[in-house]
Coordinates of C-alpha atoms in Angstrom, one line a residue:
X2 CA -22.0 -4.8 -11.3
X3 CA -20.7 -6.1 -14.4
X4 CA -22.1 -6.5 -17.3
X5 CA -23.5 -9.7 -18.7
X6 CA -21.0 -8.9 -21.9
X7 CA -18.2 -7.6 -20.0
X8 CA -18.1 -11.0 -18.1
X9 CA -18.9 -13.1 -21.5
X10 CA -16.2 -12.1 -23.7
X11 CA -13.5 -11.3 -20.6
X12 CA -10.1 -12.6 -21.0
X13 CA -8.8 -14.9 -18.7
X14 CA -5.4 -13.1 -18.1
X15 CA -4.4 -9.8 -18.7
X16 CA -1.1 -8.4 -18.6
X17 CA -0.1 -5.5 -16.0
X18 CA 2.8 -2.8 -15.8
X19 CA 3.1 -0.7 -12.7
X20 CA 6.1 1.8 -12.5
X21 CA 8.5 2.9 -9.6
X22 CA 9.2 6.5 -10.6
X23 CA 12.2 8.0 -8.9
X24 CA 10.2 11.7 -8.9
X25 CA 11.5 15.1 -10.5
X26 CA 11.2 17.3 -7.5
X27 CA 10.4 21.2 -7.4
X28 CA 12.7 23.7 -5.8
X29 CA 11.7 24.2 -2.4
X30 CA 9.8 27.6 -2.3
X31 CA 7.5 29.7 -0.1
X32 CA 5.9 31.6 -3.2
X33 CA 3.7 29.8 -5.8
X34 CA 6.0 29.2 -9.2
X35 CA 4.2 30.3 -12.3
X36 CA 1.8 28.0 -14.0
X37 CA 3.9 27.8 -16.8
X38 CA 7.0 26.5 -14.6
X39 CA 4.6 24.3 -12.7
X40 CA 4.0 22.7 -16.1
X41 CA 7.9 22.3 -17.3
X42 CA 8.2 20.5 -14.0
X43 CA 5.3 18.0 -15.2
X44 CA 6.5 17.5 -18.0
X45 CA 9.5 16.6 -17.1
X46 CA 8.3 13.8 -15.0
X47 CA 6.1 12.6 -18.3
X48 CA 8.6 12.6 -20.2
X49 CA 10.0 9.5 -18.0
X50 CA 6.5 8.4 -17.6
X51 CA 6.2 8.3 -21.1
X52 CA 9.2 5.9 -22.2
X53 CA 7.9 3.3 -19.3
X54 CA 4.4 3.7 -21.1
X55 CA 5.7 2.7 -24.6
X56 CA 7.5 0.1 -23.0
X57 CA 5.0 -1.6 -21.3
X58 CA 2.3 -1.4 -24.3
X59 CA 5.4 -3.1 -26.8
X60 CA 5.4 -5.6 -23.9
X61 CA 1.3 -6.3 -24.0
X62 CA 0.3 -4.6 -20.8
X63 CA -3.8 -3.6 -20.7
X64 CA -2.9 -1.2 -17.9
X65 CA -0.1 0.7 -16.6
X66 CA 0.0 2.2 -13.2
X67 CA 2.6 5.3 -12.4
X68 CA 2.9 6.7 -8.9
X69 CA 1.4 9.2 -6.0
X70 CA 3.4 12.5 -6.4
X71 CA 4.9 10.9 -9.2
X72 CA 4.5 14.0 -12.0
X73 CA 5.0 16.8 -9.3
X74 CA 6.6 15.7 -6.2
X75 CA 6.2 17.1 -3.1
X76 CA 7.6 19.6 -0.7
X77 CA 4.2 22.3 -1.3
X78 CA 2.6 24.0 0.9
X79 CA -1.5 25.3 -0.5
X80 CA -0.4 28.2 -1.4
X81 CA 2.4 26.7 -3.6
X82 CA 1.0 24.0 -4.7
X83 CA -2.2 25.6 -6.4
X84 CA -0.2 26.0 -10.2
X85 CA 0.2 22.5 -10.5
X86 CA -3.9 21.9 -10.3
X87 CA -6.2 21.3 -12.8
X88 CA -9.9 20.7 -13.3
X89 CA -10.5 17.2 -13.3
X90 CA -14.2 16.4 -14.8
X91 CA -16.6 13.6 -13.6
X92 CA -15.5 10.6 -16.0
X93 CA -19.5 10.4 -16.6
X94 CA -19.6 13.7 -18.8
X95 CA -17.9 11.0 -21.6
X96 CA -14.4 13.0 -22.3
X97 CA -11.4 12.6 -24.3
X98 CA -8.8 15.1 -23.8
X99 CA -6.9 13.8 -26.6
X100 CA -9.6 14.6 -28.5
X101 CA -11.1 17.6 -27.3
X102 CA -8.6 19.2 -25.1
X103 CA -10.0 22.3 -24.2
X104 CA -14.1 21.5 -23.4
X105 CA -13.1 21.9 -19.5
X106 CA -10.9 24.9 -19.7
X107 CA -6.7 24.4 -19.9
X108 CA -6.1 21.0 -18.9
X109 CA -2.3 20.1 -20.5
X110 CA -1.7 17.0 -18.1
X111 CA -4.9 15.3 -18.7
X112 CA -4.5 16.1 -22.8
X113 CA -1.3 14.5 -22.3
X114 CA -1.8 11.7 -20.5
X115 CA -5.0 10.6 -22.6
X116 CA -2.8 10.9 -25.7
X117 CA -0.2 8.4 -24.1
X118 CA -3.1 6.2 -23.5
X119 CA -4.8 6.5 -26.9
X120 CA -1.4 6.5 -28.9
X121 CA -0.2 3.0 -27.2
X122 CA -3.4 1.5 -26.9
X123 CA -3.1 1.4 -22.7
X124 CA -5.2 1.7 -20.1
X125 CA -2.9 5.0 -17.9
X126 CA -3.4 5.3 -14.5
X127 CA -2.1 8.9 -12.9
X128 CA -2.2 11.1 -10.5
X129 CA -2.0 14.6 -10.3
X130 CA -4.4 17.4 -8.6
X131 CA -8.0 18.4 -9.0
X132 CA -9.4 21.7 -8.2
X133 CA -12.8 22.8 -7.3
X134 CA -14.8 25.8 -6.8
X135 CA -16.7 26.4 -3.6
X136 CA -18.6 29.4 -1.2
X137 CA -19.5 30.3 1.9
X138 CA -22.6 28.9 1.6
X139 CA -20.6 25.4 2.5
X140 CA -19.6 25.4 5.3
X141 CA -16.4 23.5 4.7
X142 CA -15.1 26.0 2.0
X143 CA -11.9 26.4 2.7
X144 CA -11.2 30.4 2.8
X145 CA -9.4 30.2 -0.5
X146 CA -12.5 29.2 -2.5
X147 CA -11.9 25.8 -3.6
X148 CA -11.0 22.7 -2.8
X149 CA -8.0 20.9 -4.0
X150 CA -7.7 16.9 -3.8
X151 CA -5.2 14.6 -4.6
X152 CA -6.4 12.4 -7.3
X153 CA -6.1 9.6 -9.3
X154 CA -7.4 9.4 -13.0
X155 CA -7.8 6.6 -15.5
X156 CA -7.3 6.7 -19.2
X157 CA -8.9 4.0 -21.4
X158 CA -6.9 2.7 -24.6
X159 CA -8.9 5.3 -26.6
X160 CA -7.7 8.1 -24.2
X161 CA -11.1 8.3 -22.5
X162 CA -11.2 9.5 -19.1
X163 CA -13.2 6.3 -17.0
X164 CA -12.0 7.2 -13.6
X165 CA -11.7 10.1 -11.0
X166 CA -10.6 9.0 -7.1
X167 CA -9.9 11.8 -4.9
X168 CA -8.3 10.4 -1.9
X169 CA -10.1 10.4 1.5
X170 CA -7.3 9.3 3.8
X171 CA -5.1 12.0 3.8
X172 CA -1.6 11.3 5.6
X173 CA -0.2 13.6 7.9
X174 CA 1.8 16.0 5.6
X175 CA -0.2 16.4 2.8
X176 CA -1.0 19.9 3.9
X177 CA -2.0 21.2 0.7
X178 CA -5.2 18.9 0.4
X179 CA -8.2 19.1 1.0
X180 CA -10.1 15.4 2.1
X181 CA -13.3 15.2 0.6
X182 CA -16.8 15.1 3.0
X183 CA -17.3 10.8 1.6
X184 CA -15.2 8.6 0.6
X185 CA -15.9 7.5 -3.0
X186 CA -16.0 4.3 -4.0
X187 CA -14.6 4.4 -7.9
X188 CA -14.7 1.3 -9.9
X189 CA -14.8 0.7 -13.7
X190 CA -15.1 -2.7 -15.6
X191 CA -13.1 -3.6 -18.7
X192 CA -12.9 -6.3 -20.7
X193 CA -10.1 -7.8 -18.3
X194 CA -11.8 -7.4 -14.9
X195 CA -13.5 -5.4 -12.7
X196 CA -11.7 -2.5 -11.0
X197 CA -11.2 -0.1 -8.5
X198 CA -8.9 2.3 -6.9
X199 CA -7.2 4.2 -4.3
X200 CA -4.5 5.8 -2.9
X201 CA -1.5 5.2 -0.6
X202 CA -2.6 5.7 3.3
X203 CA -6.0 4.8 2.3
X204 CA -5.2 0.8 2.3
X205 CA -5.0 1.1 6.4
X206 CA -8.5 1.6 6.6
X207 CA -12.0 0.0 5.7
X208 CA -13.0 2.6 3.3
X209 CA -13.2 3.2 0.3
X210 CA -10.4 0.0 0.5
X211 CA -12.1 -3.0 2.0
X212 CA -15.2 -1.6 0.6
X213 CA -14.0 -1.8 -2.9
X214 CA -13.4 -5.6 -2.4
X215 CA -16.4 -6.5 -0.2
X216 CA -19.2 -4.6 -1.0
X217 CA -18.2 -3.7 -5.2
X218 CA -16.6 -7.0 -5.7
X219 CA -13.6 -5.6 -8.0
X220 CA -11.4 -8.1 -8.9
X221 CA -8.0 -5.8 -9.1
X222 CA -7.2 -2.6 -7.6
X223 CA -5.2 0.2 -8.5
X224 CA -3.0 1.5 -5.9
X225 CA -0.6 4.6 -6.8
X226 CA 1.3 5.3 -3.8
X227 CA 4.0 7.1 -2.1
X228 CA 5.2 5.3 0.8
X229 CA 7.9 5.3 3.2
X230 CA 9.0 1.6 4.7
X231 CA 8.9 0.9 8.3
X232 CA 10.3 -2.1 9.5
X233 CA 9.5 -4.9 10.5
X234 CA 5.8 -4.6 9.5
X235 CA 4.9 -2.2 7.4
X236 CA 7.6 -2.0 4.3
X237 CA 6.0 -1.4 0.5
X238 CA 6.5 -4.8 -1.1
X239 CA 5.5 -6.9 2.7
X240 CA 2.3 -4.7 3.4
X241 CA 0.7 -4.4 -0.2
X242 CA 1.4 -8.6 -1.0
X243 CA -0.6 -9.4 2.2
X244 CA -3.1 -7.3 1.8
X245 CA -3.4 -8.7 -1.6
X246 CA -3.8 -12.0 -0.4
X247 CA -5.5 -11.3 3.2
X248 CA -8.5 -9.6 0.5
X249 CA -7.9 -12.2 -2.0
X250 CA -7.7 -9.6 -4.8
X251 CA -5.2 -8.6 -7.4
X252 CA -3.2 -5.3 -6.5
X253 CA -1.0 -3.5 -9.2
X254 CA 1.3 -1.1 -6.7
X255 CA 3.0 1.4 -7.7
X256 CA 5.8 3.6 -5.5
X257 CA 7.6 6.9 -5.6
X258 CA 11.2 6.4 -5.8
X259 CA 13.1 8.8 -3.3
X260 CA 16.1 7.2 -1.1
X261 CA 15.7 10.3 0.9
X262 CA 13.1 9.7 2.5
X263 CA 12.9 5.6 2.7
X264 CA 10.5 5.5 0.0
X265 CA 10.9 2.2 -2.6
X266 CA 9.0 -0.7 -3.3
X267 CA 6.2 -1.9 -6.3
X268 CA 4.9 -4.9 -7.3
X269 CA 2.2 -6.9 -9.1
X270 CA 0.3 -8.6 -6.7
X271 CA -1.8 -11.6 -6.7
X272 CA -3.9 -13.7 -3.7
X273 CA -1.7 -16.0 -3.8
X274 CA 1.4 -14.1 -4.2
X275 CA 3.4 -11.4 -5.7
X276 CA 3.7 -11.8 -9.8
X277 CA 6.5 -9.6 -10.0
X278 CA 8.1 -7.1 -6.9
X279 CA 11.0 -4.2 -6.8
X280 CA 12.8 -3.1 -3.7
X281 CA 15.5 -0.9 -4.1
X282 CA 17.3 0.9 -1.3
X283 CA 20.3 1.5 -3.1
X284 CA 20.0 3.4 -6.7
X285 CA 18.0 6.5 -7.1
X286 CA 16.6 4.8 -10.3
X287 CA 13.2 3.9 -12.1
X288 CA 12.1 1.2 -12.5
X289 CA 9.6 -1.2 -14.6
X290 CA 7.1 -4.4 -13.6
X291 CA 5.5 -6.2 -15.8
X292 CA 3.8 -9.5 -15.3
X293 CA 0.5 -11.5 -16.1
X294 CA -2.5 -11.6 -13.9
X295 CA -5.8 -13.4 -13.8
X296 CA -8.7 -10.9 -15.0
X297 CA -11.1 -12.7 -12.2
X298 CA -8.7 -14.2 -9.2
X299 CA -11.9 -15.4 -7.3
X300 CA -12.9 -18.1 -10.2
X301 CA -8.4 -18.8 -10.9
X302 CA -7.4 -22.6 -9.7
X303 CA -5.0 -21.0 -7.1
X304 CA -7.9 -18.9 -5.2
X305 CA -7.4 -19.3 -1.3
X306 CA -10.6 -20.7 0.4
X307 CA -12.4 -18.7 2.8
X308 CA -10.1 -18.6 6.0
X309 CA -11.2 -18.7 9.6
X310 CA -8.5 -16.6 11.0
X311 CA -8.9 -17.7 14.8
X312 CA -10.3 -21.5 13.9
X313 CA -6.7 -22.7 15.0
X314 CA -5.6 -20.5 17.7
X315 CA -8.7 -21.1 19.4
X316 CA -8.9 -24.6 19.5
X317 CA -5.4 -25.6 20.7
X318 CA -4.2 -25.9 24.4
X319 CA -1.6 -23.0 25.0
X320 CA 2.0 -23.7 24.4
X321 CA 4.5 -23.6 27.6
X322 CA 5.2 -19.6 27.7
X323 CA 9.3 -18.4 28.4
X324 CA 9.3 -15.1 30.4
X325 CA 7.3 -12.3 28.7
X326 CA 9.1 -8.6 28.3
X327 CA 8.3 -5.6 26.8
X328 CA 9.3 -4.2 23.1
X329 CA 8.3 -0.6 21.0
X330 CA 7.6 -1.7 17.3
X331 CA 6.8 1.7 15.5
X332 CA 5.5 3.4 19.3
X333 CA 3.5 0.4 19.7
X334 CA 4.2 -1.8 22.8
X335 CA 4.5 -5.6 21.8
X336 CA 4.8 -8.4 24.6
X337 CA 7.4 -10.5 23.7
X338 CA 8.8 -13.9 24.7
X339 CA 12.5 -15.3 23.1
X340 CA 13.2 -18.1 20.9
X341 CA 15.4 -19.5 23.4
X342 CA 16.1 -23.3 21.8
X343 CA 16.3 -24.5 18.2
X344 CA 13.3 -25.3 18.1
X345 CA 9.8 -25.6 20.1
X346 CA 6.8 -24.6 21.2
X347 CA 5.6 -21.1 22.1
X348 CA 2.4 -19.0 23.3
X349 CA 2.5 -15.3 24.0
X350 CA -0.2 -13.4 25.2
X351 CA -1.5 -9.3 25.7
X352 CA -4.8 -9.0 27.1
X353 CA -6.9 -12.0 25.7
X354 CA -4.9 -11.5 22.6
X355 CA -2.5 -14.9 22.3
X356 CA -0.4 -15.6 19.1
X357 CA 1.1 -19.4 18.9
X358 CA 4.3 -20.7 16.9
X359 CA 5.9 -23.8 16.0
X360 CA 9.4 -23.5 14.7
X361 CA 12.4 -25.4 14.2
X362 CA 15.3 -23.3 12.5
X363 CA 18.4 -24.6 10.9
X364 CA 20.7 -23.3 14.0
X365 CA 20.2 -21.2 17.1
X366 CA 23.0 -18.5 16.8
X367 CA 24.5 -17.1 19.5
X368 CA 24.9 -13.8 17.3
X369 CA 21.1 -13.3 16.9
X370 CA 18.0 -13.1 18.9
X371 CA 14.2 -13.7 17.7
X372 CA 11.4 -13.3 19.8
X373 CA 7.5 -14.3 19.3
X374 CA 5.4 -10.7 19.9
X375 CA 1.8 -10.0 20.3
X376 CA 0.3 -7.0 20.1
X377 CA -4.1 -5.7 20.8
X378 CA -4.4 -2.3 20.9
X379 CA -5.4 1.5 19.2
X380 CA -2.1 2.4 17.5
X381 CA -1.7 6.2 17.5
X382 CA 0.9 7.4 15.2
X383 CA 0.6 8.8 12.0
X384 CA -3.1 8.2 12.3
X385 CA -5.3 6.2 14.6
X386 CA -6.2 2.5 13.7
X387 CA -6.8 -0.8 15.8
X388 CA -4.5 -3.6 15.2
X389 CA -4.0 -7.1 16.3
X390 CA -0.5 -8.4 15.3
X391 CA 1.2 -11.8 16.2
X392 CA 5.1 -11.7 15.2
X393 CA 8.0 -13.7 15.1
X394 CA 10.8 -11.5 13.9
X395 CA 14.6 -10.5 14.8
X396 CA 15.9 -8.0 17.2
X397 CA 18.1 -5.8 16.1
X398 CA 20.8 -7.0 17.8
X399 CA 21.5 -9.6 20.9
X400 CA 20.5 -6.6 23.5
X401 CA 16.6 -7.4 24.1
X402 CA 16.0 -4.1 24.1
X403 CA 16.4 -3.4 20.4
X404 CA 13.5 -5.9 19.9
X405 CA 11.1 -4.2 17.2
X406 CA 13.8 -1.8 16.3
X407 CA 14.4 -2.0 12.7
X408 CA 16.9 -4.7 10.8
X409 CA 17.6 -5.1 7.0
X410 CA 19.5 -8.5 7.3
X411 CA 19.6 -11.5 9.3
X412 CA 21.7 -14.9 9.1
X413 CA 19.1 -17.6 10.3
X414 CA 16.8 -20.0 8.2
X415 CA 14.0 -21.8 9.6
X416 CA 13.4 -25.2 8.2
X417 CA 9.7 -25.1 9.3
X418 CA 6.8 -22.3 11.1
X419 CA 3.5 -21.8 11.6
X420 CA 1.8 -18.9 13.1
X421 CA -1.4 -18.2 14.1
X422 CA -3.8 -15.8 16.7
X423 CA -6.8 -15.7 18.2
X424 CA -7.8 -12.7 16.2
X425 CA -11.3 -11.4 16.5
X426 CA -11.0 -9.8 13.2
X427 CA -11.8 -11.6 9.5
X428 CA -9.0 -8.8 8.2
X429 CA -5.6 -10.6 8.8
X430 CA -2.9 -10.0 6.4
X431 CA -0.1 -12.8 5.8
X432 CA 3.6 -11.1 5.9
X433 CA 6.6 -13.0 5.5
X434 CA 10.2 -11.0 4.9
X435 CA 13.1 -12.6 4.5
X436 CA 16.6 -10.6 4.9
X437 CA 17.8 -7.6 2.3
X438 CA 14.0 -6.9 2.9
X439 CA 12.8 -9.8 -0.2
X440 CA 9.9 -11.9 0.0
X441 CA 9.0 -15.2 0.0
X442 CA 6.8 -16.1 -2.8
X443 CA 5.9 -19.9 -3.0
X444 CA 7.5 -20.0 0.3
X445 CA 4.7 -19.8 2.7
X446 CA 0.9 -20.7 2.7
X447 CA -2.3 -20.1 4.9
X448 CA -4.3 -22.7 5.8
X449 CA -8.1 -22.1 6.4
X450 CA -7.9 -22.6 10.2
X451 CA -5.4 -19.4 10.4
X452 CA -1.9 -20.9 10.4
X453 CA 0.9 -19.2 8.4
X454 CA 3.4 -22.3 7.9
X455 CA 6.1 -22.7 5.4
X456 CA 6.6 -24.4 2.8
X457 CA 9.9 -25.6 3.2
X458 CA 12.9 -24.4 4.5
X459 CA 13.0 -20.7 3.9
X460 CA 15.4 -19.4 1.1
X461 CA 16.9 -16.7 2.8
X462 CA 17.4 -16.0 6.5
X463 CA 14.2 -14.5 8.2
X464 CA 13.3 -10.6 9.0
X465 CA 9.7 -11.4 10.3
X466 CA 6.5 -13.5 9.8
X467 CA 4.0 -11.8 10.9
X468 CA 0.2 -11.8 11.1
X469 CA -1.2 -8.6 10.7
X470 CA -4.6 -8.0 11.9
X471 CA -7.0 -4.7 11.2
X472 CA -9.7 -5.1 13.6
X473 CA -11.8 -2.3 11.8
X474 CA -14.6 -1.9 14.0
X475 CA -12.4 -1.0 17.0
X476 CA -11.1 2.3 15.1
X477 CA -12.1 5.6 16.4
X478 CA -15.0 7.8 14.9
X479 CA -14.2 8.9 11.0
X480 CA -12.8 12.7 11.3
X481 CA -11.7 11.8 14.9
X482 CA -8.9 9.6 14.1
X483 CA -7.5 12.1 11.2
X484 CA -6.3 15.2 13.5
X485 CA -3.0 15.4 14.1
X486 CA -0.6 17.0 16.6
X487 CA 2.7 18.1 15.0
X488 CA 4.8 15.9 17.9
X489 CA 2.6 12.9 16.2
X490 CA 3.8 14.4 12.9
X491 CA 7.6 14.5 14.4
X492 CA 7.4 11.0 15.5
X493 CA 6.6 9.7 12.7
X494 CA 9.0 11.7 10.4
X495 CA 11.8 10.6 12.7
X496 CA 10.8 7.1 12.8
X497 CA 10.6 7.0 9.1
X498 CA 14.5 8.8 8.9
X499 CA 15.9 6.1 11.7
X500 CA 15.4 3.5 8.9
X501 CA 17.3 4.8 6.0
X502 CA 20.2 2.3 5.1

């Protein structure tokens, strides 16, 4: 909890920096590089790091958040990427490696880092590699010795170190990690909030990130990442602004940068919309967020009240249904039912799962289709998690069969919406994603009976609005739902490729 003088002299707002880094990779290799080339690759991604720290401190940011891989990359294997470790201390042994560099052995990262942190007067938030010692007498020792997690560290604006998350949801590929046997649940107050973190795939699931929000009652969390978009539902900037606002807590996100792979979009998110977003499919370049946040969203005058996500759905007679089809949205299969007039009425239903829309658009084009899809069921992908997902987005084209395919841009506006589902979850997160992938802040609000509706007539034409539910308890066993096959591994790669520009 925090203390009594943390939340007497806390500021009302803060100001927050979070940078999209467009990663220094290493040369693919199948032998281990030397530690000192391991470093010179580090360093080289600092050195980038660096100018976006300055510039955020001469801009007032408290904190500053850089991304997953984002000082060594990827493409590793264990073997290879065991040069680029270091030992990373529990934050409670009170250490400065700015000040005292060498107490935990050779540790030129975390001395450098600290320094950036101390020297600007900014919280840094990293993440680099932690290695750690282990025998046979544990079982789990891996048959190299040690373990070796993917981490994210926190540097105070003295250059302390006040955090240490090693990431429990490991995705697919990252082969040269080791998961750790808990899931920890890091937090650290300051005199602008409450916080906690983690990483990237771990957002999916209910710990350590629902956790963190629930049961520790952070008020912002951290989230280095290094995520690759898939349309319609789960790109960057749409994903991390509704979970924001479905946990009604403030999320600083921060992205690799690498075109090659589909990976782009960061922003500064609030629960009641994004503060400040980048999305950039085009440019292989960096780039920096800044924006001003409230320290303690749940006390702000724009809080959301507490929403009963199925209150609506529930209540209401069902709407006159078209003719149901079937539709794949990322290997998931959606039933569907088409917008077929301007505007109208609509119920679609799988299993005793029914979504509901209202919706009048400007036009009905004969160029483009949208359809209303539901969706209640294990998805089974890149990892195993239950979902419940009502959708009103556009096909790809006017064939029916390219509903749920992906789509960049679109041509129609709707004047008025409102979405809701008879969810049997309290975990719904709000998406709305207008075309050239952009959101729709101001644009859209949720009521506390579960309707998504608009505002007004949306800026920009309409990729999807979407309610997307996490019904957590329905997820398999922890440890069961982490195994992979490499066709799962395949899929997903491919999927992810199919949705480059």
């Amino acid at each position: 909890m925090q203390s009594s003088y943390m939340r007497t002299f806390a500021l009302d707002k803060y100001t927050a920096a979070v940078y999209e880094h467009s990663v220094i990779l290493p040369d693919s290799t199948e032998k281990p590089v030397s530690s000192e080339e391991a470093l010179k690759l580090m360093n080289k991604n600092i050195d980038i790091l660096e100018e976006s720290i300055k510039t955020a401190a001469k801009q007032g940011a408290r904190i500053i958040v850089t991304p997953e891989d984002g000082i060594y990359g990827f493409r590793f294997t264990r073997e290879t990427f065991y040069p680029y470790l270091e030992d990373i201390p529990d934050p409670q042994v009170n250490w400065n490696p700015c000040i005292d560099p060498e107490r935990f052995g050779f540790a030129p990262v975390q001395k450098r880092l600290s320094c950036l942190a101390k020297n600007n007067s900014i919280y840094v938030v990293a993440n680099i590699g932690d290695k750690k010692p282990c025998n046979y007498a544990d079982s789990k020792c891996p048959s190299d010795g040690h373990y070796q997690y993917n981490t994210n560290i926190v540097f105070d604006s003295d250059g302390k170190l006040v955090a240490r998350y090693h990431k429990f949801n490991l995705f697919m590929s990252e082969v040269q990690f080791d998961s750790p046997k808990e899931p920890e649940f890091v937090t650290f107050d300051t005199a602008f909030g409450k916080f906690g973190i983690f990483t990237c795939f771990d957002i999916l699931f209910h710990d350590p990130a629902v956790a963190l929000v629930s049961k520790h009652h952070v008020d912002t969390i951290l989230f280095p990442t290094a995520w690759m978009n898939v349309l319609p539902h789960l790109t960057a900037i749409e994903f991390h602004s509704a979970w924001a606002m479905g946990m009604g807590v403030n999320l600083l996100a921060s992205n690799t940068h690498h075109l090659g792979i589909n990976m782009t979009g960061s922003g500064i998110y609030a629960p009641d919309g994004s503060r400040a977003y980048h999305y950039d499919a085009k440019s292989e370049k960096g780039h920096l967020l800044v924006a001003e946040l409230y320290s303690h969203p749940s006390l702000s005058p724009t809080y959301l009240p507490t929403i009963n996500w199925s209150s609506y759905a529930t209540t209401i007679k069902p709407f006159s249904e078209n003719p149901n089809f079937t539709g794949i949205v990322f290997y998931d299969e959606f039933t569907f039912s088409e917008l077929t007039r301007e505007s109208g009425n609509l119920t679609v239903c799988q299993k005793d799962f029914c979504c509901h829309l209202s919706y009048r658009m400007t036009e009905l084009r004969d160029d483009e289709v949208y359809v209303l899809g539901a969706f209640d069921g294990l998805h089974e992908t890149e990892g195993e998690y239950y979902l419940q997902i009502c959708t009103l987005l556009k096909c790809r084209s006017t064939d029916r069969q390219t509903c749920g395919q992906p789509v960049t841009t679109a041509y129609t506006h709707f004047d008025a919406f409102s979405l809701s589902g008879t969810f049997s979850t309290n975990y719904v997160f709000p998406e709305v994603l207008l075309s050239g992938v952009q959101l729709a802040p101001g644009e859209f609000q949720v009521l506390s009976d579960g309707q998504l509706i608009s505002q007004n007539r949306t800026s920009k034409p309409v990729l999807t609005v979407t309610l997307f539910g996490r019904w957590y308890e329905k997820d398999p066993p922890v440890g069961l739902g982490l195994s992979f096959s490499l066709s799962a591994v395949c899929l997903a790669f491919t999927f992810a490729f199919s949705q480059l520009p």
